CSV table of N, CA and C in Angstrom, one decimal:
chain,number,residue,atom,x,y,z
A,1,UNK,N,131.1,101.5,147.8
A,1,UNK,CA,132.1,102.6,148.0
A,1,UNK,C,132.0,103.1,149.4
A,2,UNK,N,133.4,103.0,150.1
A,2,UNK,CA,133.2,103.7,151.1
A,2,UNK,C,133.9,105.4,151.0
A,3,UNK,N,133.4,106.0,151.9
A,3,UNK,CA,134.1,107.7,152.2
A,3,UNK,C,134.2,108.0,152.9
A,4,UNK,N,135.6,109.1,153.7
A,4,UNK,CA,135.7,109.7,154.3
A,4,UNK,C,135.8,111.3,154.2
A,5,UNK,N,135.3,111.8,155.2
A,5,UNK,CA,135.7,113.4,155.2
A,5,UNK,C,136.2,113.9,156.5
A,6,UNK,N,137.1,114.9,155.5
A,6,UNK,CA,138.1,115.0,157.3
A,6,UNK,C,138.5,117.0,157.0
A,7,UNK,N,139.0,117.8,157.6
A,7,UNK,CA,139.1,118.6,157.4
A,7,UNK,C,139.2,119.6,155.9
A,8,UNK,N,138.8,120.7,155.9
A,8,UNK,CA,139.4,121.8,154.8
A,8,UNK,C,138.7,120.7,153.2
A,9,UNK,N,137.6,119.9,153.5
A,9,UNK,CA,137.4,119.5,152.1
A,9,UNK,C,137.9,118.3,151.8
A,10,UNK,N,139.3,118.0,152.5
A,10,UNK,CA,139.5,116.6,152.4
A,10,UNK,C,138.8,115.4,152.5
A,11,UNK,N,138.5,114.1,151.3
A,11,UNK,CA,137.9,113.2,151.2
A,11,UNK,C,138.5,112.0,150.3
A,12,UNK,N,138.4,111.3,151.3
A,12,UNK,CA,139.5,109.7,151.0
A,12,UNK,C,138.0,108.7,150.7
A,13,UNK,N,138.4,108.1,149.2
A,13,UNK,CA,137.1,107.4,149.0
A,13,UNK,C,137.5,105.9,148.7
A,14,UNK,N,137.2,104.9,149.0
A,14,UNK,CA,137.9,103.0,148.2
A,14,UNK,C,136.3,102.6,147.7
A,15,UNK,N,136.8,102.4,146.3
A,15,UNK,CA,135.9,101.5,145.5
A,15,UNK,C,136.4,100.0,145.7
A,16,UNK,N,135.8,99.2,145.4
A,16,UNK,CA,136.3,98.0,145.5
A,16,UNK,C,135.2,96.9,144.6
A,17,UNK,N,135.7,96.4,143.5
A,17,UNK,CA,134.6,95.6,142.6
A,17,UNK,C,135.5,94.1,142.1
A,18,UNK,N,134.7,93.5,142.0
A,18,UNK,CA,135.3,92.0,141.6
A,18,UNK,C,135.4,91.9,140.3
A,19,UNK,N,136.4,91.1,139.4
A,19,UNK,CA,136.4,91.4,137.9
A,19,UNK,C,135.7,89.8,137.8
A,20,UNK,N,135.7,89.8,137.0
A,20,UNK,CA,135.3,88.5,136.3
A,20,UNK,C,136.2,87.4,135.6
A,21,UNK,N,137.3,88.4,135.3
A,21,UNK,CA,138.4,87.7,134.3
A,21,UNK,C,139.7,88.0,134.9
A,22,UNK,N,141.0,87.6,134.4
A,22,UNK,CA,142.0,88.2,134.4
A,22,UNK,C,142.7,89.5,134.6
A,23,UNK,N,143.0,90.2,135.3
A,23,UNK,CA,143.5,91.4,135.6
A,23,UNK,C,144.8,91.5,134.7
A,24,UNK,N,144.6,93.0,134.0
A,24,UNK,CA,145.2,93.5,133.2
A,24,UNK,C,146.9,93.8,133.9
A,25,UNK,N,148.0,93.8,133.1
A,25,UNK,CA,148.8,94.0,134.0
A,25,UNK,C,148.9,95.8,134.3
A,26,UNK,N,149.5,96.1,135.5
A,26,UNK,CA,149.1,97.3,136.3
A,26,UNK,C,149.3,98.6,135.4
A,27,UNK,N,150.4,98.2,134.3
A,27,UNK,CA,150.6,99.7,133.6
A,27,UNK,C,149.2,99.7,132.8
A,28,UNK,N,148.5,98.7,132.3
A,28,UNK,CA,147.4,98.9,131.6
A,28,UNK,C,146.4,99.0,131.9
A,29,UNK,N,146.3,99.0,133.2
A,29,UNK,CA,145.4,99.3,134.6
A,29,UNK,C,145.2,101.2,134.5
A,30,UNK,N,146.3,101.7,134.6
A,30,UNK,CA,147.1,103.1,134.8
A,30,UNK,C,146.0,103.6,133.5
A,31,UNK,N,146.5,102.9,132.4
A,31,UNK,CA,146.7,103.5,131.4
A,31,UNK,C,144.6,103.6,130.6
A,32,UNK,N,144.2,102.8,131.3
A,32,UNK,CA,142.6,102.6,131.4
A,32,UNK,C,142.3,104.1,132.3
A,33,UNK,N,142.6,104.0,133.6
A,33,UNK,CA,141.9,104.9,134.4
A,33,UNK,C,142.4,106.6,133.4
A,34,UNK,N,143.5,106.4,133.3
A,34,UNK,CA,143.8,108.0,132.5
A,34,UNK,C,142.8,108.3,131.5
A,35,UNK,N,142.1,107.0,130.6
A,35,UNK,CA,141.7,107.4,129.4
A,35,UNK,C,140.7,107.6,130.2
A,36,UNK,N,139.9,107.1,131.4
A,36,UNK,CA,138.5,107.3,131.8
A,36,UNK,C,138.8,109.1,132.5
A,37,UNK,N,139.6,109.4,133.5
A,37,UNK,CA,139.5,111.1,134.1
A,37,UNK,C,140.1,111.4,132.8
A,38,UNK,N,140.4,111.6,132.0
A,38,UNK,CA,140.7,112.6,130.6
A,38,UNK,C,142.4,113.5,130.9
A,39,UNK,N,142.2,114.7,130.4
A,39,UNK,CA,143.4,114.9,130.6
A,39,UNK,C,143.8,116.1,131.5
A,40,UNK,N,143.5,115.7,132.2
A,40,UNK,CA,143.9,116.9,133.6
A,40,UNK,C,144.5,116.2,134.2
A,41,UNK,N,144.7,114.7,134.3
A,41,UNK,CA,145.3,113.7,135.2
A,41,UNK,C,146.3,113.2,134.5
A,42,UNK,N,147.6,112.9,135.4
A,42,UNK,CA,149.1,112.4,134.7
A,42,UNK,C,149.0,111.5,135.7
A,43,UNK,N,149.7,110.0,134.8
A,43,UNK,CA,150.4,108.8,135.1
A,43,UNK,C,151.6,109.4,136.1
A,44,UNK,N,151.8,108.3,137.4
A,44,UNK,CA,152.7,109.0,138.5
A,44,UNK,C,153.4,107.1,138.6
A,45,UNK,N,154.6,107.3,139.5
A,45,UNK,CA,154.8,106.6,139.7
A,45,UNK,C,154.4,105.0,140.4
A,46,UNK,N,154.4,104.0,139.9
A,46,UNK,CA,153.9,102.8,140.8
A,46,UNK,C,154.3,102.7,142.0
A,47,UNK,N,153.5,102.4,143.2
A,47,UNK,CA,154.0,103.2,144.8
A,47,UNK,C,153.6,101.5,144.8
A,48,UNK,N,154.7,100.9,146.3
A,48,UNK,CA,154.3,99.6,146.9
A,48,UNK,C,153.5,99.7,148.2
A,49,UNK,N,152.4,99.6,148.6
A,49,UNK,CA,151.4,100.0,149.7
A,49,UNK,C,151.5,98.5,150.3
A,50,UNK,N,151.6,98.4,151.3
A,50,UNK,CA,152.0,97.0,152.1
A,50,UNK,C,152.1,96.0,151.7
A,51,UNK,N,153.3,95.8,150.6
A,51,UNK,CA,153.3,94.7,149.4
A,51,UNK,C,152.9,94.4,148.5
A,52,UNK,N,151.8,95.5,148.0
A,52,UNK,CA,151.5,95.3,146.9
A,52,UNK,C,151.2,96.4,145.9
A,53,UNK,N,151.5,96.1,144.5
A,53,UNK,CA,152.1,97.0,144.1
A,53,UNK,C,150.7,98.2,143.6
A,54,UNK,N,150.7,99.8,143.5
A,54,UNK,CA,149.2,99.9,143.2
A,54,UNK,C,149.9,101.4,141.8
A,55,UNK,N,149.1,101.4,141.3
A,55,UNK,CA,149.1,102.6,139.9
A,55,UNK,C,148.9,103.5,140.8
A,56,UNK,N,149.1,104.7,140.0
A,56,UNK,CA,149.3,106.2,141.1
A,56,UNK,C,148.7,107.4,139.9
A,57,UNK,N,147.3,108.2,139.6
A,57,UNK,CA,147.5,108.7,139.0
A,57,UNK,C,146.8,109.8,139.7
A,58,UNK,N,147.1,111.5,138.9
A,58,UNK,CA,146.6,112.5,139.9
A,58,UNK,C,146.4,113.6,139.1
A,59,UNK,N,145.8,115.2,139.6
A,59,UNK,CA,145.4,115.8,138.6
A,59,UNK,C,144.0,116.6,139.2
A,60,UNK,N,144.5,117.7,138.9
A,60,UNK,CA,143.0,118.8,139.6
A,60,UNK,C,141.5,118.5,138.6
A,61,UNK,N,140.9,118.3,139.5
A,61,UNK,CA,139.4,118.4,139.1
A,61,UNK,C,138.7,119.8,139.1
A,62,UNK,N,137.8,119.4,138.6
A,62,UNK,CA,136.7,120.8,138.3
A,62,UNK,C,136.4,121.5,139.4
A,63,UNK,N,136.4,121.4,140.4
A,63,UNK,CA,135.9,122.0,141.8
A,63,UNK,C,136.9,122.0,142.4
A,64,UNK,N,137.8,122.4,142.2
A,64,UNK,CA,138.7,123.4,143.0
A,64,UNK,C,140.0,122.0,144.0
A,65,UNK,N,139.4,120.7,143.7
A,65,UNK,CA,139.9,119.5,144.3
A,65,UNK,C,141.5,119.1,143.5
A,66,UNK,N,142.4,118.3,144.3
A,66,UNK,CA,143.5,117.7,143.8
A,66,UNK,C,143.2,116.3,144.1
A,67,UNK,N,143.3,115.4,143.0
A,67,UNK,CA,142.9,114.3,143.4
A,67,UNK,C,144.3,113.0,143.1
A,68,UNK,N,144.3,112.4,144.1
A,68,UNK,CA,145.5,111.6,143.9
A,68,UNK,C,144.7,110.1,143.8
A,69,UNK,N,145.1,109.2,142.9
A,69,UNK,CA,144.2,107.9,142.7
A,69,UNK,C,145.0,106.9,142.7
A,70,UNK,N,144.7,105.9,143.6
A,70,UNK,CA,146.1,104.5,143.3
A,70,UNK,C,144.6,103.2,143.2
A,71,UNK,N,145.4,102.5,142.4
A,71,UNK,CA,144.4,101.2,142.4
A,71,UNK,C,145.3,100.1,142.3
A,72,UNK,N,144.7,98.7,142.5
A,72,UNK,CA,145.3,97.5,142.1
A,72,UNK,C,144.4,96.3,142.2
A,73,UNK,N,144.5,95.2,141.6
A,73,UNK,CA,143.8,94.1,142.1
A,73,UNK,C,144.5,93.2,142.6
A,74,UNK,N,143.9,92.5,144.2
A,74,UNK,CA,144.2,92.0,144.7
A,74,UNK,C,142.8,90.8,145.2
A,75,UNK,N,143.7,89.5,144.7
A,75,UNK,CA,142.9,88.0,144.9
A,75,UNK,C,141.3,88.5,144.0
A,76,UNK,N,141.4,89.0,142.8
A,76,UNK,CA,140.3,89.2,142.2
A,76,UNK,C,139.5,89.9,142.2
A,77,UNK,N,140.0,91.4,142.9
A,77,UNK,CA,138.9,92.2,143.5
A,77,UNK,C,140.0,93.4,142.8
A,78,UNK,N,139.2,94.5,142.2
A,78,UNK,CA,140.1,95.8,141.8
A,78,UNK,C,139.7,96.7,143.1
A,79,UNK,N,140.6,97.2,143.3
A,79,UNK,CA,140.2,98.2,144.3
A,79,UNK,C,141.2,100.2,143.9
A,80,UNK,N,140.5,100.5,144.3
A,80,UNK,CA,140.5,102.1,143.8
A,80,UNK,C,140.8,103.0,144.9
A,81,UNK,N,141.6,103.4,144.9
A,81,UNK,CA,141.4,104.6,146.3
A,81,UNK,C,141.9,106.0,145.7
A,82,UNK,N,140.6,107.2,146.3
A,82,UNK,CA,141.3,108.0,145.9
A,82,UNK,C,141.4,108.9,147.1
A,83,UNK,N,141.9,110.0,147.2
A,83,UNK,CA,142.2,110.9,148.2
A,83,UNK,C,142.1,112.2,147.6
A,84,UNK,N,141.0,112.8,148.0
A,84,UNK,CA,140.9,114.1,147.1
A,84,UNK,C,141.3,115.6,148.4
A,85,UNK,N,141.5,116.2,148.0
A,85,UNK,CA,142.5,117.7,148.8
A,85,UNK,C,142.2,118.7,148.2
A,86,UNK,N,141.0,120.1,149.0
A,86,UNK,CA,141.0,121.2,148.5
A,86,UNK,C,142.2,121.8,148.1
A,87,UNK,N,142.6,122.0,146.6
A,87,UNK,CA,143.5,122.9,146.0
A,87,UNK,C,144.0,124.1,147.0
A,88,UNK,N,142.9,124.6,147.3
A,88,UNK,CA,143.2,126.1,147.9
A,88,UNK,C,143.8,125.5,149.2
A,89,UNK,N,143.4,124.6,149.8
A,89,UNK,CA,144.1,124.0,151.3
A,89,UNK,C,145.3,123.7,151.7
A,90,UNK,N,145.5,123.2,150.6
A,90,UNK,CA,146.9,122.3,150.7
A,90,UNK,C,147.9,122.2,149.7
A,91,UNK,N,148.9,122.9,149.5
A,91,UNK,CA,150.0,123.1,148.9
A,91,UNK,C,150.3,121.4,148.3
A,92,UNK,N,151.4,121.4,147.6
A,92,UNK,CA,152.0,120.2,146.5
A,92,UNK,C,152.3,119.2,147.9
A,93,UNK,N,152.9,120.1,148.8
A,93,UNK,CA,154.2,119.7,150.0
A,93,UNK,C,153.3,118.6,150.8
A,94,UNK,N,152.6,119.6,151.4
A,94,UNK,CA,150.9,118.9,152.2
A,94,UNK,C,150.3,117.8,151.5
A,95,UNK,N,150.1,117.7,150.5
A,95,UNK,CA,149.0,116.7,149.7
A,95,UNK,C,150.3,115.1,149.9
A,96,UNK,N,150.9,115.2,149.2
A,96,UNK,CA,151.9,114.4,149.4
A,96,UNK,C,152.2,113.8,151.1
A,97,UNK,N,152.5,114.7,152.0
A,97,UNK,CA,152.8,113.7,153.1
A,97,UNK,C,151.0,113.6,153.7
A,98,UNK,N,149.8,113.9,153.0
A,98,UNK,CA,148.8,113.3,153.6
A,98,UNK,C,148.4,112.0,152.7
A,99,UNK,N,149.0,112.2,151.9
A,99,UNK,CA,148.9,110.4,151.0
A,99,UNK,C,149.9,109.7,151.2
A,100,UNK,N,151.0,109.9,151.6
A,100,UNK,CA,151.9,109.3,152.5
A,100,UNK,C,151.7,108.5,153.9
A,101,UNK,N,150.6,109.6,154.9
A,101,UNK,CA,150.0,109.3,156.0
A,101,UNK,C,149.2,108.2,155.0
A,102,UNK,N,148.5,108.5,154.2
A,102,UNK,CA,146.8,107.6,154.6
A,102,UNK,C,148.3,105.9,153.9
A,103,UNK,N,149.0,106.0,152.6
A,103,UNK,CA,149.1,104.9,152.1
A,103,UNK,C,150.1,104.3,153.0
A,104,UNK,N,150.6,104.7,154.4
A,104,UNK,CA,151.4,104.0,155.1
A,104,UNK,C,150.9,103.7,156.4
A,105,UNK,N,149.4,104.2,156.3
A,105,UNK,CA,148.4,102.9,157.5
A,105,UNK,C,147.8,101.9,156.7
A,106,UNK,N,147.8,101.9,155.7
A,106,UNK,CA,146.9,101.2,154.5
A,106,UNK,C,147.3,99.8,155.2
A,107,UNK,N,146.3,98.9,155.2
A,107,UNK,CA,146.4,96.9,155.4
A,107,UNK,C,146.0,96.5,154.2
A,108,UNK,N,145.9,95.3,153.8
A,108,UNK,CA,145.4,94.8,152.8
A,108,UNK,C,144.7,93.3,153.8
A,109,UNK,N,143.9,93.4,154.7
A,109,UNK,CA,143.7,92.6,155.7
A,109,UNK,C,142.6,91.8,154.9
């Protein structure tokens, strides 16, 4: 796992694990992670991050955090990113164009 921390509580984290088998298709991807964060977190739209396509799910956590989560697997490897945003910091408006920023430097290099 890597992490970042950047101002006001903001923390951008990518998991990244190799499956073993076949990758589920993405809504059932979506629909895994929701059962795992429970239900504070809502299914969002599938966003395309430099070609490829990734699940989008999001939803306040216990500590005061907004967390926005996209994943996908790519060449056999699932990968996870989430972007978490102090609640009190950052309005709906803000969270959005800083996951905008981070998913529109994103590479898949």
């Amino acid at each position: 796992m890597t992490a970042l921390s950047g101002p006001s509580g903001a923390v951008i984290s990518l998991v990244e694990v190799e499956l073993a088998g076949e990758a589920p298709e993405i809504e059932r991807q979506q629909e895994i992670v929701l059962d795992r964060l429970g239900e504070k977190f809502t299914a969002e739209d599938v966003v395309e991050v430099d070609g490829v396509e990734m699940w989008h799910v999001s939803g306040k956590e216990s500590k005061g955090n907004y967390a926005d989560v996209y994943g996908a697997v790519v060449d056999g490897t699932s990968v996870r990113l989430t972007i978490r945003l102090a609640d009190a910091e950052y309005d709906e408006a803000e969270r959005a164009a800083v996951n905008e920023q981070v998913l529109a430097s994103w590479s898949w290099a």
